[in-house]
Structure formats: structure tokens, C-alpha cells
Amino acid sequence: MTVRVLASSTAVAVAAAEMVQERARQAVAEHGRFVFGLTGGRSPRALYRLLAQSPLREGMPWALTHVIWGDERCVPAEDAENNAHLATTLLLAQVPVPAGQIHRVPVEMPAAAAAVSYEETLRRVVFPDGVARSDVLLLGLGDDGHVASLFPGSPALAERQRWVVDVARTEGPDRVSLTFAAINEAGLVILQVCGEAKGRVLRRVLDGEDLPARRVAPRDGQVLWLVDEAAAAVLPPDLGG
Ligand code: 6PG
């Protein structure tokens, strides 16, 4: 696990975008394609905008990029809460990723069926060799330490076989989420942490509390925490606090 402190939330987004581009090029050079796992929430927005603009836009191998999502809310595809809608608006509508390489969660189905269908797509189309290896997987850090839609106390945290599960929520729409069986096959997981409140959550993770984010530990990959100064201020001194 690497924690990198940057001066501002803008600098965090720039570092994330540059890292995505570096890994994308590397992935294409090594195995001919780039599998990019996207997230929702606020944390990826500036990154999506940067990737959609010059100069990063021109440096990305869009034609060889395959897009998947770490999680999704089961709301209509055009709803502002829909993670694919967010990514489409800010990024995918503006870059030449072939439509057939964008794999959305089928939110028109109930969550349980959508999870089964999404896993089937991932296994058949994106990862036919049976390993869910996204080259870069973006995740966000929830206020309660959740990542993707894997919340504290959820039985989904312990899932070892399925790559995708449905997650019932009492507050808000049901969700579909990758499990750690898939997340921890990623080559690189990037989490952007900005502001003091999120810094406090990261502190709990680094202190060893058994929060979902603590379980992000790719079997054969890396975790990169990109942290702004406001978040770093509440981390242990050797990490910028
Ligand atoms: C989502 C993600 C969720 C998110 C965290 C952090 O779609 O909302 O599933 O895991 O990344 O809740 O959200 P923020 O970036 O908005 O703080």
C-alpha cells in the first residue's frame, strides 16, 4: 500500500489521471488492452474531466480500453445517481471508447438479477480467462469505510466465489457491487481521499480497524491512496499528519 500526499484536491485528481494514463499505456504494451474499473460518488469527477480533456485525452488508448464498474445503484440509467450516467456525462461521451467495450450494470433488472447478469458479462466477455484482472480499478472511500458497495457488517464482505453481488439498502436504492474476490484481482486500485473528514476515515483504516477499505489488498497488484493535505493532516506524522 502506498500513500501519496498532494497539495490539493486538484493535485490529487491530476496525479490519479496521470497514473491512469501511465497504466493504460503499460497495459496495452503488455497485453494489448486496458481494463478500466470506474467508481461513482464525488471522488472521481475531476479525474473524469481531466481524462476527457487535452492533453490526457490524446494520450489514452481509448480504442483498446474496456470499461467496467466497481458498483452501481439500481436507478434508471439516466438518473444522476447512476454511476454509469456520471461517467458517461463527464468522460465516456467525449472519448472514443467503442460502445461494445463499455460494460454497464443492467439497472433495468432487479438488483439480484442484475448482479448475476453483470458477473456473466464479466466472465464471458471481459475476463474470459477466469481472472478478474482490471488494470486500474478506481474506488472511493465511504464515510463509514465502505468501498464500492461493500458496507461494514455486510455478508458480501466475506464472498469468495462470486465476483458480483446485489446489496439491499434500507436507505437509498439497492446496489450491485464487485466483491473482494474481483477487487483484489486488480493490478492497481486507486483511491482519492480529500478533506479532513475522509482523512479521519483513512486514519482508521491505516490504524488497522476492520473496515471494508482495509480489505482492499490485491493478490498481485498495488493500492495507491492519493491524499490531499487536508486529509493528510489527520494521518500519522510519517504519512504527512
Ligand atoms: C458510489 C460508490 C461509493 C463511493 C463512496 C465515496 O457510487 O457512491 O459506490 O463507494 O465511492 O461512497 O463517495 P464520495 O466520493 O462521494 O465521497
XYZ file of N, CA and C and ligand atoms in Angstrom:
740
model
N 0.848 -1.192 0.000
C 0.000 0.000 0.000
C 0.884 1.243 0.000
N 0.548 2.180 -0.877
C 1.291 3.432 -0.941
C 0.346 4.586 -0.625
N 0.785 5.508 0.236
C 0.036 6.731 0.496
C 0.857 7.887 -0.044
N 0.269 8.630 -0.970
C 0.980 9.773 -1.559
C 0.212 11.043 -1.231
N 0.895 12.007 -0.642
C 0.240 13.255 -0.237
C 0.482 14.328 -1.293
N -0.595 14.997 -1.687
C -0.501 16.068 -2.682
C -1.123 17.336 -2.099
N -0.754 18.458 -2.712
C -1.081 19.742 -2.086
C -2.577 20.026 -2.023
N -3.329 19.570 -2.985
C -4.734 19.978 -3.075
C -5.553 18.862 -3.707
N -6.866 19.013 -3.674
C -7.720 18.010 -4.321
C -7.493 18.019 -5.831
N -7.166 19.175 -6.375
C -6.875 19.237 -7.816
C -5.614 18.435 -8.125
N -4.603 18.604 -7.287
C -3.361 17.854 -7.499
C -3.590 16.350 -7.360
N -4.504 15.967 -6.472
C -4.853 14.550 -6.323
C -5.464 14.022 -7.627
N -6.381 14.787 -8.183
C -7.031 14.344 -9.427
C -6.025 14.267 -10.571
N -5.119 15.230 -10.636
C -4.101 15.217 -11.700
C -3.210 13.991 -11.543
N -2.782 13.717 -10.321
C -1.920 12.545 -10.091
C -2.665 11.261 -10.448
N -3.943 11.194 -10.104
C -4.734 9.998 -10.436
C -4.844 9.847 -11.952
N -5.126 10.938 -12.627
C -5.298 10.880 -14.087
C -3.987 10.473 -14.762
N -2.888 11.030 -14.288
C -1.597 10.669 -14.894
C -1.270 9.201 -14.636
N -1.621 8.723 -13.460
C -1.370 7.314 -13.156
C -2.239 6.408 -14.039
N -3.490 6.805 -14.249
C -4.361 6.032 -15.140
C -3.733 5.959 -16.523
N -3.253 7.098 -17.011
C -2.676 7.089 -18.354
C -1.426 6.207 -18.420
N -0.588 6.320 -17.419
C 0.632 5.500 -17.406
C 0.284 4.013 -17.427
N -0.654 3.629 -16.565
C -1.028 2.204 -16.506
C -1.753 1.750 -17.765
N -2.499 2.645 -18.365
C -3.217 2.287 -19.594
C -2.219 1.956 -20.706
N -1.233 2.812 -20.829
C -0.219 2.576 -21.874
C 0.556 1.297 -21.604
N 0.892 1.118 -20.346
C 1.637 -0.087 -19.951
C 0.805 -1.343 -20.233
N -0.473 -1.298 -19.887
C -1.343 -2.466 -20.090
C -1.440 -2.814 -21.575
N -1.591 -1.776 -22.396
C -1.705 -2.014 -23.841
C -0.397 -2.593 -24.376
N 0.720 -2.061 -23.906
C 2.020 -2.582 -24.361
C 2.192 -4.034 -23.932
N 1.698 -4.361 -22.743
C 1.934 -5.714 -22.219
C 0.922 -6.738 -22.723
N -0.358 -6.343 -22.782
C -1.326 -7.349 -23.204
C -2.417 -6.848 -24.145
N -2.158 -5.735 -24.776
C -2.999 -5.335 -25.899
C -4.319 -4.683 -25.569
N -4.603 -4.457 -24.295
C -5.842 -3.774 -23.942
C -5.705 -3.193 -22.536
N -6.647 -2.305 -22.204
C -6.654 -1.667 -20.880
C -8.046 -1.826 -20.280
N -8.132 -2.526 -19.153
C -9.426 -2.683 -18.476
C -9.484 -1.681 -17.333
N -10.457 -0.794 -17.407
C -10.560 0.361 -16.511
C -11.850 0.217 -15.683
N -11.701 0.059 -14.384
C -12.853 -0.069 -13.495
C -13.203 1.285 -12.899
N -14.431 1.719 -13.087
C -14.844 3.058 -12.657
C -15.662 3.005 -11.367
N -15.725 4.161 -10.717
C -16.491 4.281 -9.490
C -17.489 5.427 -9.621
N -18.358 5.549 -8.631
C -19.268 6.687 -8.587
C -18.860 7.619 -7.467
N -19.821 8.379 -6.961
C -19.530 9.313 -5.881
C -18.845 10.566 -6.399
N -18.377 11.378 -5.462
C -17.748 12.649 -5.852
C -16.295 12.474 -6.252
N -15.616 11.493 -5.662
C -14.156 11.445 -5.783
C -13.634 11.336 -7.216
N -14.326 10.687 -8.166
C -13.697 10.557 -9.489
C -14.017 11.702 -10.453
N -14.811 12.671 -10.031
C -15.336 13.624 -11.030
C -14.244 14.433 -11.716
N -13.343 15.001 -10.933
C -12.272 15.811 -11.543
C -11.375 14.936 -12.422
N -11.141 13.726 -11.974
C -10.335 12.788 -12.776
C -11.014 12.511 -14.120
N -12.307 12.261 -14.112
C -13.013 12.018 -15.377
C -12.888 13.227 -16.301
N -13.037 14.414 -15.717
C -12.944 15.625 -16.559
C -11.542 15.758 -17.151
N -10.530 15.463 -16.364
C -9.145 15.584 -16.862
C -8.881 14.603 -18.002
N -9.371 13.375 -17.834
C -9.132 12.371 -18.883
C -9.872 12.723 -20.175
N -10.938 13.499 -20.045
C -11.724 13.881 -21.229
C -11.125 15.069 -21.964
N -10.095 15.698 -21.360
C -9.519 16.919 -21.950
C -8.077 16.695 -22.403
N -7.618 17.595 -23.291
C -6.192 17.617 -23.634
C -5.402 18.010 -22.396
N -4.204 17.509 -22.210
C -3.506 16.591 -23.108
C -3.755 15.108 -22.800
N -4.404 14.807 -21.662
C -4.529 13.390 -21.307
C -5.414 12.638 -22.307
N -6.442 13.322 -22.778
C -7.372 12.676 -23.710
C -6.634 12.033 -24.888
N -5.690 12.773 -25.455
C -4.972 12.271 -26.640
C -3.972 11.177 -26.284
N -3.590 11.109 -25.022
C -2.580 10.127 -24.629
C -3.151 8.792 -24.187
N -4.467 8.681 -24.201
C -5.098 7.438 -23.717
C -5.422 6.496 -24.872
N -5.219 5.195 -24.686
C -5.531 4.222 -25.737
C -7.033 3.862 -25.723
N -7.870 4.839 -26.058
C -9.316 4.633 -25.900
C -9.841 3.450 -26.706
N -9.297 3.263 -27.912
C -9.824 2.195 -28.774
C -9.584 0.813 -28.176
N -8.617 0.742 -27.278
C -8.270 -0.547 -26.675
C -8.694 -0.603 -25.202
N -9.511 0.359 -24.787
C -9.953 0.434 -23.392
C -11.301 -0.268 -23.217
N -11.395 -1.044 -22.163
C -12.645 -1.724 -21.788
C -13.064 -1.178 -20.432
N -14.309 -0.785 -20.312
C -14.770 -0.104 -19.107
C -15.748 -0.986 -18.337
N -15.491 -1.099 -17.037
C -16.428 -1.801 -16.155
C -16.668 -0.898 -14.934
N -17.611 -1.295 -14.085
C -17.871 -0.514 -12.876
C -17.664 -1.359 -11.627
N -17.113 -0.712 -10.612
C -16.951 -1.384 -9.320
C -18.274 -1.552 -8.608
N -19.179 -0.626 -8.833
C -20.517 -0.773 -8.267
C -21.491 0.146 -8.984
N -22.754 -0.106 -8.695
C -23.809 0.673 -9.351
C -25.031 0.739 -8.462
N -25.758 1.842 -8.573
C -27.060 1.955 -7.901
C -28.145 1.538 -8.884
N -29.087 0.776 -8.400
C -30.160 0.322 -9.284
C -31.220 1.417 -9.419
N -30.860 2.420 -10.159
C -31.751 3.529 -10.508
C -31.724 3.619 -12.032
N -32.692 4.296 -12.635
C -32.706 4.360 -14.101
C -31.386 4.875 -14.679
N -31.085 4.390 -15.866
C -29.786 4.684 -16.490
C -29.530 6.181 -16.657
N -30.594 6.976 -16.726
C -30.417 8.426 -16.921
C -30.452 9.195 -15.605
N -30.594 8.487 -14.503
C -30.671 9.143 -13.188
C -29.280 9.674 -12.794
N -29.244 10.842 -12.184
C -27.957 11.430 -11.783
C -27.213 10.543 -10.788
N -27.935 9.665 -10.089
C -27.316 8.760 -9.110
C -26.683 7.532 -9.760
N -26.941 7.357 -11.033
C -26.420 6.186 -11.746
C -24.931 6.416 -12.057
N -24.090 5.513 -11.593
C -22.651 5.723 -11.743
C -22.223 5.735 -13.215
N -22.865 4.907 -14.025
C -22.523 4.899 -15.452
C -22.949 6.209 -16.107
N -24.062 6.761 -15.644
C -24.510 8.048 -16.193
C -23.477 9.134 -15.884
N -23.004 9.136 -14.648
C -21.979 10.118 -14.241
C -20.751 10.000 -15.143
N -20.249 8.786 -15.300
C -19.026 8.585 -16.089
C -19.272 8.895 -17.563
N -20.474 8.613 -18.040
C -20.788 8.904 -19.440
C -20.794 10.408 -19.663
N -21.454 11.116 -18.753
C -21.566 12.562 -18.909
C -20.201 13.228 -18.884
N -19.383 12.848 -17.912
C -18.113 13.561 -17.720
C -16.985 13.036 -18.603
N -17.095 11.779 -19.041
C -15.950 11.183 -19.738
C -16.333 10.406 -20.997
N -17.141 9.383 -20.825
C -17.271 8.404 -21.914
C -17.947 8.972 -23.163
N -18.802 9.960 -22.982
C -19.454 10.550 -24.165
C -18.473 11.395 -24.963
N -17.310 11.665 -24.381
C -16.370 12.595 -25.030
C -15.103 11.936 -25.527
N -15.006 10.627 -25.373
C -13.793 9.930 -25.812
C -14.197 8.702 -26.631
N -13.301 8.283 -27.556
C -13.696 7.226 -28.493
C -13.497 5.793 -27.986
N -14.113 5.474 -26.846
C -14.128 4.065 -26.428
C -15.247 3.392 -27.223
N -14.969 2.282 -27.914
C -16.033 1.602 -28.662
C -17.177 1.205 -27.724
N -18.407 1.436 -28.176
C -19.574 1.190 -27.319
C -19.593 -0.246 -26.798
N -19.161 -1.185 -27.634
C -19.179 -2.589 -27.238
C -18.170 -2.927 -26.149
N -17.310 -1.981 -25.829
C -16.320 -2.201 -24.772
C -16.698 -1.497 -23.462
N -17.903 -0.935 -23.425
C -18.384 -0.286 -22.201
C -19.434 -1.209 -21.589
N -19.125 -1.764 -20.450
C -19.972 -2.793 -19.837
C -20.648 -2.233 -18.601
N -21.882 -1.758 -18.782
C -22.655 -1.184 -17.679
C -23.380 -2.265 -16.920
N -23.666 -1.996 -15.684
C -24.541 -2.879 -14.907
C -25.963 -2.689 -15.450
N -26.677 -3.785 -15.749
C -28.017 -3.657 -16.348
C -29.069 -3.252 -15.309
N -29.165 -1.945 -15.082
C -30.018 -1.438 -13.997
C -31.518 -1.565 -14.288
N -31.849 -1.975 -15.502
C -33.269 -2.171 -15.793
C -33.783 -3.454 -15.130
N -32.883 -4.286 -14.649
C -33.268 -5.523 -13.941
C -33.301 -5.262 -12.436
N -34.037 -6.107 -11.668
C -33.900 -6.035 -10.212
C -32.442 -6.341 -9.824
N -32.020 -5.873 -8.649
C -30.598 -5.939 -8.285
C -30.032 -7.360 -8.339
N -30.787 -8.343 -7.846
C -30.241 -9.707 -7.802
C -29.971 -10.225 -9.216
N -30.905 -9.988 -10.114
C -30.731 -10.439 -11.497
C -29.635 -9.631 -12.181
N -29.556 -8.345 -11.855
C -28.519 -7.504 -12.460
C -27.128 -7.983 -12.047
N -26.992 -8.385 -10.798
C -25.690 -8.879 -10.324
C -25.290 -10.148 -11.063
N -26.240 -11.065 -11.218
C -25.951 -12.327 -11.934
C -25.587 -12.021 -13.387
N -26.344 -11.141 -13.992
C -26.103 -10.808 -15.391
C -24.744 -10.112 -15.562
N -24.422 -9.210 -14.628
C -23.152 -8.483 -14.756
C -21.968 -9.431 -14.589
N -22.089 -10.338 -13.641
C -20.995 -11.307 -13.468
C -20.841 -12.160 -14.719
N -21.963 -12.524 -15.308
C -21.902 -13.345 -16.528
C -21.184 -12.574 -17.648
N -21.479 -11.289 -17.757
C -20.807 -10.458 -18.776
C -19.310 -10.364 -18.489
N -18.980 -10.124 -17.237
C -17.551 -10.021 -16.902
C -16.830 -11.322 -17.226
N -17.452 -12.450 -16.852
C -16.773 -13.743 -17.058
C -16.699 -14.127 -18.540
N -17.753 -13.832 -19.272
C -17.799 -14.270 -20.670
C -17.061 -13.305 -21.596
N -17.232 -11.998 -21.352
C -16.749 -11.018 -22.320
C -15.434 -10.349 -21.895
N -15.367 -9.927 -20.639
C -14.226 -9.085 -20.236
C -13.050 -9.925 -19.735
N -13.364 -10.945 -18.950
C -12.284 -11.746 -18.346
C -12.488 -13.231 -18.667
N -12.438 -13.611 -19.947
C -12.748 -14.998 -20.301
C -11.725 -16.005 -19.778
N -10.558 -15.498 -19.351
C -9.579 -16.443 -18.795
C -9.827 -16.723 -17.317
N -10.896 -16.175 -16.747
C -11.295 -16.557 -15.393
C -10.654 -15.774 -14.263
N -9.888 -14.728 -14.593
C -9.283 -13.880 -13.555
C -9.775 -12.444 -13.779
N -10.359 -11.853 -12.731
C -10.977 -10.524 -12.868
C -9.934 -9.420 -12.762
N -8.984 -9.440 -13.675
C -7.863 -8.510 -13.549
C -8.122 -7.209 -14.289
N -8.715 -6.236 -13.584
C -8.751 -4.899 -14.169
C -7.353 -4.316 -14.024
N -6.956 -3.517 -15.007
C -5.616 -2.925 -14.933
C -5.591 -1.787 -13.929
N -6.634 -0.957 -13.942
C -6.815 0.074 -12.917
C -8.258 -0.005 -12.441
N -8.437 -0.045 -11.144
C -9.780 -0.017 -10.555
C -9.852 1.197 -9.634
N -10.763 2.107 -9.946
C -10.988 3.259 -9.073
C -11.982 2.870 -7.999
N -11.683 3.250 -6.768
C -12.652 3.088 -5.683
C -12.722 4.404 -4.923
N -13.828 4.616 -4.219
C -13.944 5.761 -3.320
C -14.013 5.248 -1.892
N -13.721 6.125 -0.957
C -13.763 5.746 0.459
C -15.014 6.353 1.082
N -15.911 5.497 1.542
C -17.136 5.998 2.158
C -16.890 6.500 3.576
N -17.818 7.314 4.073
C -17.662 7.882 5.423
C -17.616 6.792 6.497
N -18.224 5.643 6.202
C -18.222 4.531 7.157
C -17.157 3.489 6.806
N -16.274 3.837 5.881
C -15.200 2.919 5.496
C -15.580 1.951 4.392
N -16.769 2.151 3.795
C -17.119 1.238 2.699
C -16.319 1.569 1.446
N -16.187 0.565 0.602
C -15.673 0.751 -0.752
C -16.621 0.025 -1.693
N -16.658 0.491 -2.964
C -17.684 0.023 -3.903
C -19.013 0.066 -3.140
N -19.798 -1.023 -3.125
C -20.986 -1.037 -2.261
C -20.847 -2.150 -1.223
N -19.655 -2.281 -0.704
C -19.374 -3.259 0.346
C -19.313 -2.502 1.672
N -20.417 -2.602 2.427
C -20.586 -1.792 3.638
C -20.190 -2.593 4.879
N -19.824 -1.881 5.962
C -19.446 -2.586 7.190
C -20.544 -3.551 7.633
N -20.148 -4.742 8.024
C -21.095 -5.730 8.537
C -21.822 -6.522 7.469
N -21.625 -6.204 6.217
C -22.358 -6.894 5.152
C -21.815 -8.310 4.938
N -22.714 -9.294 4.738
C -22.223 -10.642 4.402
C -21.431 -10.650 3.095
N -21.665 -9.654 2.245
C -20.942 -9.594 0.961
C -19.436 -9.445 1.163
N -19.035 -8.955 2.327
C -17.594 -8.785 2.584
C -16.860 -10.115 2.542
N -17.573 -11.173 2.902
C -16.929 -12.485 3.013
C -17.056 -13.315 1.735
N -17.681 -12.758 0.723
C -17.907 -13.542 -0.501
C -16.579 -13.908 -1.170
N -16.402 -15.174 -1.440
C -15.135 -15.616 -2.028
C -15.273 -16.130 -3.464
N -16.498 -16.546 -3.836
C -16.673 -17.152 -5.151
C -17.217 -16.147 -6.175
N -18.310 -15.521 -5.791
C -18.955 -14.618 -6.757
C -18.132 -13.337 -6.914
N -18.121 -12.832 -8.137
C -17.439 -11.559 -8.403
C -18.373 -10.376 -8.186
N -19.660 -10.624 -8.305
C -20.645 -9.536 -8.245
C -21.802 -9.976 -7.355
N -22.237 -9.078 -6.474
C -23.391 -9.380 -5.617
C -24.366 -8.208 -5.643
N -25.599 -8.510 -5.254
C -26.568 -7.434 -5.048
C -26.537 -7.073 -3.570
N -26.753 -5.804 -3.302
C -26.656 -5.292 -1.929
C -27.946 -4.525 -1.636
N -28.749 -5.078 -0.734
C -30.010 -4.405 -0.382
C -29.696 -3.266 0.582
N -30.331 -2.123 0.381
C -30.100 -0.963 1.242
C -31.429 -0.514 1.842
N -31.422 -0.197 3.126
C -32.655 0.351 3.700
C -32.777 1.833 3.337
N -31.629 2.489 3.251
C -31.640 3.887 2.795
C -31.116 3.921 1.369
N -31.920 4.436 0.472
C -31.474 4.566 -0.913
C -31.688 3.291 -1.696
N -31.388 3.381 -2.986
C -31.654 2.255 -3.879
C -30.748 1.053 -3.592
N -31.235 -0.135 -3.975
C -30.386 -1.322 -3.916
C -29.192 -1.103 -4.843
N -28.161 -1.880 -4.596
C -26.944 -1.699 -5.390
C -26.426 -3.034 -5.893
N -25.493 -2.929 -6.814
C -24.761 -4.087 -7.335
C -23.285 -3.755 -7.143
N -22.523 -4.710 -6.655
C -21.127 -4.410 -6.331
C -20.202 -5.556 -6.697
N -19.008 -5.199 -7.126
C -17.949 -6.209 -7.163
C -17.676 -6.652 -5.740
N -17.229 -7.863 -5.574
C -16.799 -8.367 -4.265
C -15.271 -8.288 -4.188
N -14.749 -8.614 -3.016
C -13.281 -8.625 -2.911
C -12.674 -9.742 -3.756
N -13.451 -10.749 -4.102
C -12.934 -11.793 -4.991
C -12.544 -11.202 -6.341
N -13.207 -10.133 -6.754
C -12.860 -9.450 -8.007
C -11.952 -8.252 -7.751
N -12.291 -7.445 -6.753
C -11.498 -6.238 -6.465
C -10.033 -6.598 -6.257
N -9.805 -7.674 -5.541
C -8.419 -7.996 -5.180
C -7.672 -8.775 -6.255
N -8.243 -8.811 -7.462
C -7.504 -9.287 -8.635
C -6.986 -8.119 -9.470
N -7.311 -6.889 -9.067
C -6.899 -5.719 -9.859
C -5.379 -5.566 -9.841
N -4.858 -4.974 -10.916
C -3.434 -4.680 -10.964
C -3.086 -3.452 -10.133
N -3.993 -2.474 -10.141
C -3.796 -1.253 -9.357
C -5.155 -0.726 -8.931
N -5.314 -0.476 -7.641
C -6.516 0.183 -7.117
C -6.110 1.592 -6.711
N -6.837 2.585 -7.206
C -6.564 3.984 -6.838
C -7.737 4.512 -6.024
N -7.422 5.071 -4.861
C -8.442 5.731 -4.037
C -8.016 7.175 -3.810
N -8.897 8.110 -4.069
C -8.621 9.526 -3.830
C -9.312 9.938 -2.527
N -8.547 10.545 -1.652
C -9.073 10.908 -0.329
C -8.811 12.397 -0.102
N -9.871 13.185 -0.081
C -9.718 14.635 0.055
C -10.567 15.154 1.200
N -9.976 16.062 1.971
C -10.699 16.699 3.073
C -10.464 15.968 4.382
N -10.620 16.724 5.463
C -10.303 16.188 6.783
C -11.190 14.993 7.159
N -12.480 15.078 6.828
C -13.399 14.009 7.251
C -12.979 12.667 6.636
N -12.639 12.697 5.355
C -12.203 11.448 4.708
C -10.828 11.026 5.237
N -10.012 12.011 5.577
C -8.718 11.694 6.174
C -8.902 10.903 7.461
N -9.910 11.275 8.245
C -10.156 10.558 9.503
C -10.571 9.101 9.246
N -11.304 8.895 8.176
C -11.674 7.509 7.834
C -10.424 6.731 7.403
N -9.601 7.376 6.581
C -8.368 6.707 6.158
C -7.485 6.410 7.370
N -7.465 7.306 8.319
C -6.670 7.082 9.537
C -7.122 5.788 10.225
N -8.440 5.598 10.313
C -8.955 4.376 10.948
C -8.503 3.139 10.160
N -8.506 3.260 8.850
C -8.059 2.139 8.002
C -6.583 1.841 8.269
N -5.781 2.896 8.269
C -4.338 2.705 8.456
C -4.012 2.224 9.863
N -4.877 2.587 10.822
C -4.673 2.123 12.196
C -5.058 0.651 12.368
N -5.621 0.059 11.328
C -5.878 -1.375 11.363
C -7.306 -1.765 11.695
N -8.206 -0.792 11.746
C -9.602 -1.130 12.038
C -10.163 -1.975 10.885
N -11.007 -2.935 11.232
C -11.516 -3.843 10.198
C -12.677 -3.211 9.434
N -12.372 -2.167 8.715
C -13.351 -1.527 7.839
C -13.235 -2.168 6.458
N -14.304 -2.113 5.662
C -14.193 -2.702 4.317
C -12.970 -2.221 3.543
N -12.646 -0.939 3.640
C -11.499 -0.417 2.868
C -10.191 -1.095 3.259
N -10.127 -1.591 4.470
C -8.923 -2.283 4.937
C -8.679 -3.565 4.142
N -9.751 -4.103 3.584
C -9.649 -5.387 2.867
C -9.229 -5.228 1.410
N -9.029 -4.009 0.987
C -8.539 -3.810 -0.386
C -7.058 -4.180 -0.374
N -6.750 -5.322 -0.961
C -5.386 -5.847 -0.904
C -5.179 -6.781 -2.090
N -4.926 -6.206 -3.268
C -4.801 -7.057 -4.460
C -3.746 -8.149 -4.272
N -4.134 -9.332 -4.723
C -3.286 -10.520 -4.594
C -1.954 -10.313 -5.313
N -2.035 -9.673 -6.494
C -0.836 -9.478 -7.302
C -0.883 -8.068 -7.903
N -1.098 -7.086 -7.026
C -1.237 -5.722 -7.514
C -0.976 -4.745 -6.391
N -1.324 -3.483 -6.634
C -0.985 -2.424 -5.677
C -2.212 -1.608 -5.308
N -2.125 -0.957 -4.154
C -3.145 0.003 -3.715
C -2.462 1.354 -3.581
N -3.019 2.350 -4.240
C -2.462 3.699 -4.183
C -3.502 4.645 -3.591
N -3.182 5.180 -2.425
C -4.033 6.197 -1.791
C -3.465 7.557 -2.170
N -4.240 8.371 -2.854
C -3.830 9.731 -3.188
C -4.607 10.666 -2.274
N -3.870 11.425 -1.484
C -4.434 12.128 -0.340
C -4.097 13.609 -0.437
N -5.061 14.489 -0.207
C -4.712 15.912 -0.204
C -4.208 16.328 1.187
N -3.686 17.550 1.274
C -3.065 17.961 2.546
C -4.060 18.021 3.685
N -5.295 18.381 3.366
C -6.306 18.464 4.431
C -6.566 17.084 5.033
N -6.594 16.072 4.202
C -6.789 14.704 4.701
C -5.522 14.203 5.393
N -4.376 14.552 4.821
C -3.103 14.073 5.379
C -2.844 14.653 6.766
N -3.431 15.815 7.049
C -3.175 16.480 8.335
C -3.615 15.627 9.523
N -4.546 14.707 9.303
C -5.016 13.878 10.422
C -4.421 12.466 10.381
N -3.454 12.275 9.491
C -2.783 10.963 9.424
C -1.564 10.974 10.341
N -1.020 9.801 10.637
C 0.197 9.769 11.463
C 1.300 10.624 10.818
N 2.215 11.170 11.651
C 3.227 12.109 11.154
C 4.039 11.573 9.974
N 4.356 10.299 9.977
C 5.180 9.783 8.875
C 4.393 9.748 7.561
N 3.086 9.956 7.623
C 2.279 9.985 6.406
C 1.768 11.384 6.111
N 2.340 12.359 6.755
C 2.000 13.728 6.394
C 1.235 14.485 7.460
N 0.783 13.803 8.554
C -0.019 14.491 9.564
C 0.832 15.254 10.556
C -20.583 5.295 -5.146
C -19.501 4.395 -4.638
C -19.101 4.616 -3.220
C -18.320 5.896 -3.111
C -18.102 6.258 -1.659
C -17.385 7.582 -1.539
O -21.024 5.044 -6.222
O -21.000 6.212 -4.435
O -20.011 3.226 -4.708
O -18.326 3.548 -2.744
O -17.116 5.793 -3.789
O -19.343 6.345 -1.018
O -18.186 8.554 -2.141
P -17.695 10.023 -2.342
O -16.583 10.004 -3.292
O -18.910 10.737 -2.897
O -17.319 10.540 -1.007
